[in-house]
Amino acid sequence: MASAFSHIAVPVAIRIAKGPRTIPWRLLVLAMFASAAPDLDSIGFKLGIPYESPWGHRGFTHSLVFAALFALLPAFGERFFRSSRRAIFLTTFVSMASHGVLDAFTTGGLGVAFFWPLNSDRYFFPWQVIEVSPIGIHQFFTERGLAVLSSELFYIWLPCLLIAIAFSRIVK
Ligand SMILES: [Zn+2]
């Protein structure tokens, strides 16, 4: 995984690009949760589910189908999220689907099962540039943690923020 901290760069960028009227706070919070949630599958390690299983880490929760199904539910809460059905669905879907995309750029672990349930193959992009993140929070405040953080700032936060700011200027 990239760290949970850096997965939220995508919903933050969407909010900057689209503005608070399209992406109100409640929707932003949901999208931030959706961007990090696929890694809840790491509980599978404790349950003895093998990494390479479709039910293991970077398996079904990291797929495009799972992101679409997950995004369907809140899309019916237009009043609660104070946004349109389309905006809720797309923001949630893109935030969650981006998780696997970022993971597929990392330097370690197994690839991402993007196309589950059609096939359970694991994929990486040809450019594995983001340092893979340590799993535990205590490992984060080490030299290795700092290397991960600087790699994520450069390869995730910087491009996300630049694209978001450019987009917000073009649309306005
Ligand atoms: Zn992940």
Short mmCIF file of C-alpha atoms and ligand atoms in Angstrom, two decimals:
data_model
loop_
_atom_site.label_atom_id
_atom_site.label_comp_id
_atom_site.label_asym_id
_atom_site.label_seq_id
_atom_site.Cartn_x
_atom_site.Cartn_y
_atom_site.Cartn_z
CA MET A 1 0.00 0.00 0.00
CA ALA A 2 0.82 3.58 -0.22
CA SER A 3 0.11 4.99 3.25
CA ALA A 4 -3.48 5.83 4.23
CA PHE A 5 -2.32 9.43 4.62
CA SER A 6 -1.39 9.61 0.94
CA HIS A 7 -4.43 7.79 -0.44
CA ILE A 8 -6.55 10.74 0.75
CA ALA A 9 -4.61 12.99 -1.65
CA VAL A 10 -7.04 11.94 -4.38
CA PRO A 11 -10.32 13.02 -2.69
CA VAL A 12 -8.59 16.18 -1.45
CA ALA A 13 -7.56 16.92 -5.05
CA ILE A 14 -11.11 16.27 -6.31
CA ARG A 15 -12.46 18.71 -3.73
CA ILE A 16 -9.93 21.38 -4.77
CA ALA A 17 -10.78 20.78 -8.45
CA LYS A 18 -14.56 20.71 -8.12
CA GLY A 19 -15.05 23.05 -5.14
CA PRO A 20 -17.07 22.75 -1.91
CA ARG A 21 -20.43 23.18 -3.62
CA THR A 22 -20.07 19.97 -5.64
CA ILE A 23 -18.05 18.17 -2.93
CA PRO A 24 -19.43 19.29 0.46
CA TRP A 25 -17.74 18.20 3.70
CA ARG A 26 -19.78 15.07 4.26
CA LEU A 27 -19.01 13.81 0.77
CA LEU A 28 -15.34 14.65 1.23
CA VAL A 29 -15.22 12.64 4.47
CA LEU A 30 -16.92 9.68 2.75
CA ALA A 31 -14.48 9.91 -0.19
CA MET A 32 -11.49 10.06 2.18
CA PHE A 33 -12.76 6.92 3.89
CA ALA A 34 -13.33 5.24 0.50
CA SER A 35 -9.79 6.08 -0.63
CA ALA A 36 -8.21 4.31 2.34
CA ALA A 37 -10.81 1.58 3.01
CA PRO A 38 -9.52 -1.10 0.59
CA ASP A 39 -6.61 -1.72 2.98
CA LEU A 40 -9.03 -2.95 5.64
CA ASP A 41 -8.43 -6.22 3.80
CA SER A 42 -5.07 -6.50 5.59
CA ILE A 43 -7.11 -8.01 8.42
CA GLY A 44 -6.97 -11.10 6.19
CA PHE A 45 -3.33 -11.60 7.24
CA LYS A 46 -4.55 -12.12 10.83
CA LEU A 47 -7.30 -14.47 9.65
CA GLY A 48 -4.81 -16.62 7.75
CA ILE A 49 -6.01 -15.64 4.26
CA PRO A 50 -3.03 -15.92 1.87
CA TYR A 51 -1.85 -12.66 0.26
CA GLU A 52 -2.27 -14.11 -3.24
CA SER A 53 -5.90 -15.19 -2.65
CA PRO A 54 -8.62 -13.06 -4.32
CA TRP A 55 -9.85 -12.48 -0.73
CA GLY A 56 -6.36 -11.51 0.48
CA HIS A 57 -4.58 -8.14 0.59
CA ARG A 58 -4.86 -6.16 -2.68
CA GLY A 59 -7.55 -8.62 -3.79
CA PHE A 60 -11.25 -7.98 -4.27
CA THR A 61 -11.41 -4.78 -2.16
CA HIS A 62 -8.91 -3.19 -4.57
CA SER A 63 -10.95 -4.05 -7.72
CA LEU A 64 -12.89 -1.67 -9.94
CA VAL A 65 -16.11 -3.68 -9.49
CA PHE A 66 -15.87 -3.42 -5.69
CA ALA A 67 -15.36 0.37 -5.94
CA ALA A 68 -18.41 0.70 -8.20
CA LEU A 69 -20.62 -1.42 -5.92
CA PHE A 70 -19.44 0.47 -2.85
CA ALA A 71 -20.14 3.84 -4.52
CA LEU A 72 -23.70 2.84 -5.43
CA LEU A 73 -24.91 2.81 -1.81
CA PRO A 74 -24.22 6.42 -0.77
CA ALA A 75 -25.38 7.67 -4.19
CA PHE A 76 -28.94 7.38 -2.88
CA GLY A 77 -28.17 9.76 0.01
CA GLU A 78 -28.40 12.98 -1.97
CA ARG A 79 -29.99 14.87 0.91
CA PHE A 80 -27.54 13.69 3.51
CA PHE A 81 -24.49 14.40 1.37
CA ARG A 82 -26.01 17.62 -0.04
CA SER A 83 -24.80 16.73 -3.50
CA SER A 84 -26.10 15.18 -6.70
CA ARG A 85 -26.35 11.42 -7.16
CA ARG A 86 -23.86 11.61 -9.99
CA ALA A 87 -21.32 13.62 -7.96
CA ILE A 88 -21.63 11.27 -4.96
CA PHE A 89 -21.20 8.17 -7.12
CA LEU A 90 -18.30 9.48 -9.18
CA THR A 91 -16.40 11.03 -6.27
CA THR A 92 -16.72 7.87 -4.17
CA PHE A 93 -15.90 5.56 -7.08
CA VAL A 94 -12.86 7.52 -8.27
CA SER A 95 -11.55 7.88 -4.71
CA MET A 96 -11.82 4.17 -4.02
CA ALA A 97 -10.61 3.02 -7.46
CA SER A 98 -7.61 5.36 -7.18
CA HIS A 99 -6.44 3.30 -4.20
CA GLY A 100 -5.57 0.30 -6.36
CA VAL A 101 -4.09 2.55 -9.03
CA LEU A 102 -1.67 4.09 -6.51
CA ASP A 103 -0.84 0.65 -5.06
CA ALA A 104 0.04 -0.56 -8.56
CA PHE A 105 2.77 2.10 -8.66
CA THR A 106 4.41 0.90 -5.42
CA THR A 107 7.72 -0.95 -5.15
CA GLY A 108 6.64 -3.94 -3.10
CA GLY A 109 4.16 -6.67 -2.29
CA LEU A 110 1.90 -8.33 -4.83
CA GLY A 111 0.03 -6.54 -7.60
CA VAL A 112 -3.59 -5.38 -7.58
CA ALA A 113 -6.59 -7.52 -8.60
CA PHE A 114 -8.16 -4.70 -10.65
CA PHE A 115 -10.42 -6.99 -12.68
CA TRP A 116 -11.84 -9.23 -9.94
CA PRO A 117 -14.27 -11.06 -10.30
CA LEU A 118 -13.58 -11.43 -14.06
CA ASN A 119 -10.07 -12.58 -13.28
CA SER A 120 -7.99 -12.60 -10.13
CA ASP A 121 -4.65 -11.81 -11.77
CA ARG A 122 -2.52 -9.22 -9.97
CA TYR A 123 -1.23 -6.18 -11.84
CA PHE A 124 1.47 -3.58 -11.42
CA PHE A 125 2.18 -0.64 -13.72
CA PRO A 126 5.52 -0.76 -15.54
CA TRP A 127 6.67 2.19 -13.39
CA GLN A 128 6.92 1.11 -9.76
CA VAL A 129 8.12 4.36 -8.28
CA ILE A 130 6.26 4.83 -4.97
CA GLU A 131 8.10 3.33 -1.98
CA VAL A 132 5.82 0.71 -0.46
CA SER A 133 4.54 1.79 2.95
CA PRO A 134 5.22 -0.04 6.22
CA ILE A 135 2.01 -1.56 7.58
CA GLY A 136 2.23 -0.56 11.27
CA ILE A 137 2.06 3.05 12.44
CA HIS A 138 5.11 2.58 14.74
CA GLN A 139 7.25 1.72 11.72
CA PHE A 140 6.26 4.98 10.13
CA PHE A 141 8.48 7.17 12.31
CA THR A 142 11.73 5.61 11.18
CA GLU A 143 14.21 6.36 8.42
CA ARG A 144 12.31 3.99 6.15
CA GLY A 145 9.06 5.79 7.03
CA LEU A 146 10.59 9.12 6.05
CA ALA A 147 11.75 7.67 2.71
CA VAL A 148 8.19 6.48 2.06
CA LEU A 149 6.75 9.84 3.00
CA SER A 150 9.07 11.84 0.74
CA SER A 151 8.39 9.42 -2.12
CA GLU A 152 4.63 9.84 -1.61
CA LEU A 153 4.88 13.62 -1.39
CA PHE A 154 6.70 13.68 -4.71
CA TYR A 155 4.79 11.01 -6.65
CA ILE A 156 1.28 11.40 -5.15
CA TRP A 157 0.65 14.73 -3.40
CA LEU A 158 2.56 16.94 -5.82
CA PRO A 159 0.92 15.68 -9.06
CA CYS A 160 -2.53 15.46 -7.40
CA LEU A 161 -2.37 19.04 -6.16
CA LEU A 162 -0.95 20.41 -9.42
CA ILE A 163 -3.66 18.71 -11.49
CA ALA A 164 -6.37 19.85 -9.05
CA ILE A 165 -5.23 23.48 -9.07
CA ALA A 166 -4.87 23.49 -12.87
CA PHE A 167 -8.34 21.96 -13.23
CA SER A 168 -9.94 24.46 -10.82
CA ARG A 169 -8.42 27.35 -12.80
CA ILE A 170 -9.53 25.99 -16.19
CA VAL A 171 -13.13 25.33 -15.10
CA LYS A 172 -13.44 28.73 -13.42
ZN ZN B 1 -3.95 -1.07 -0.75
#
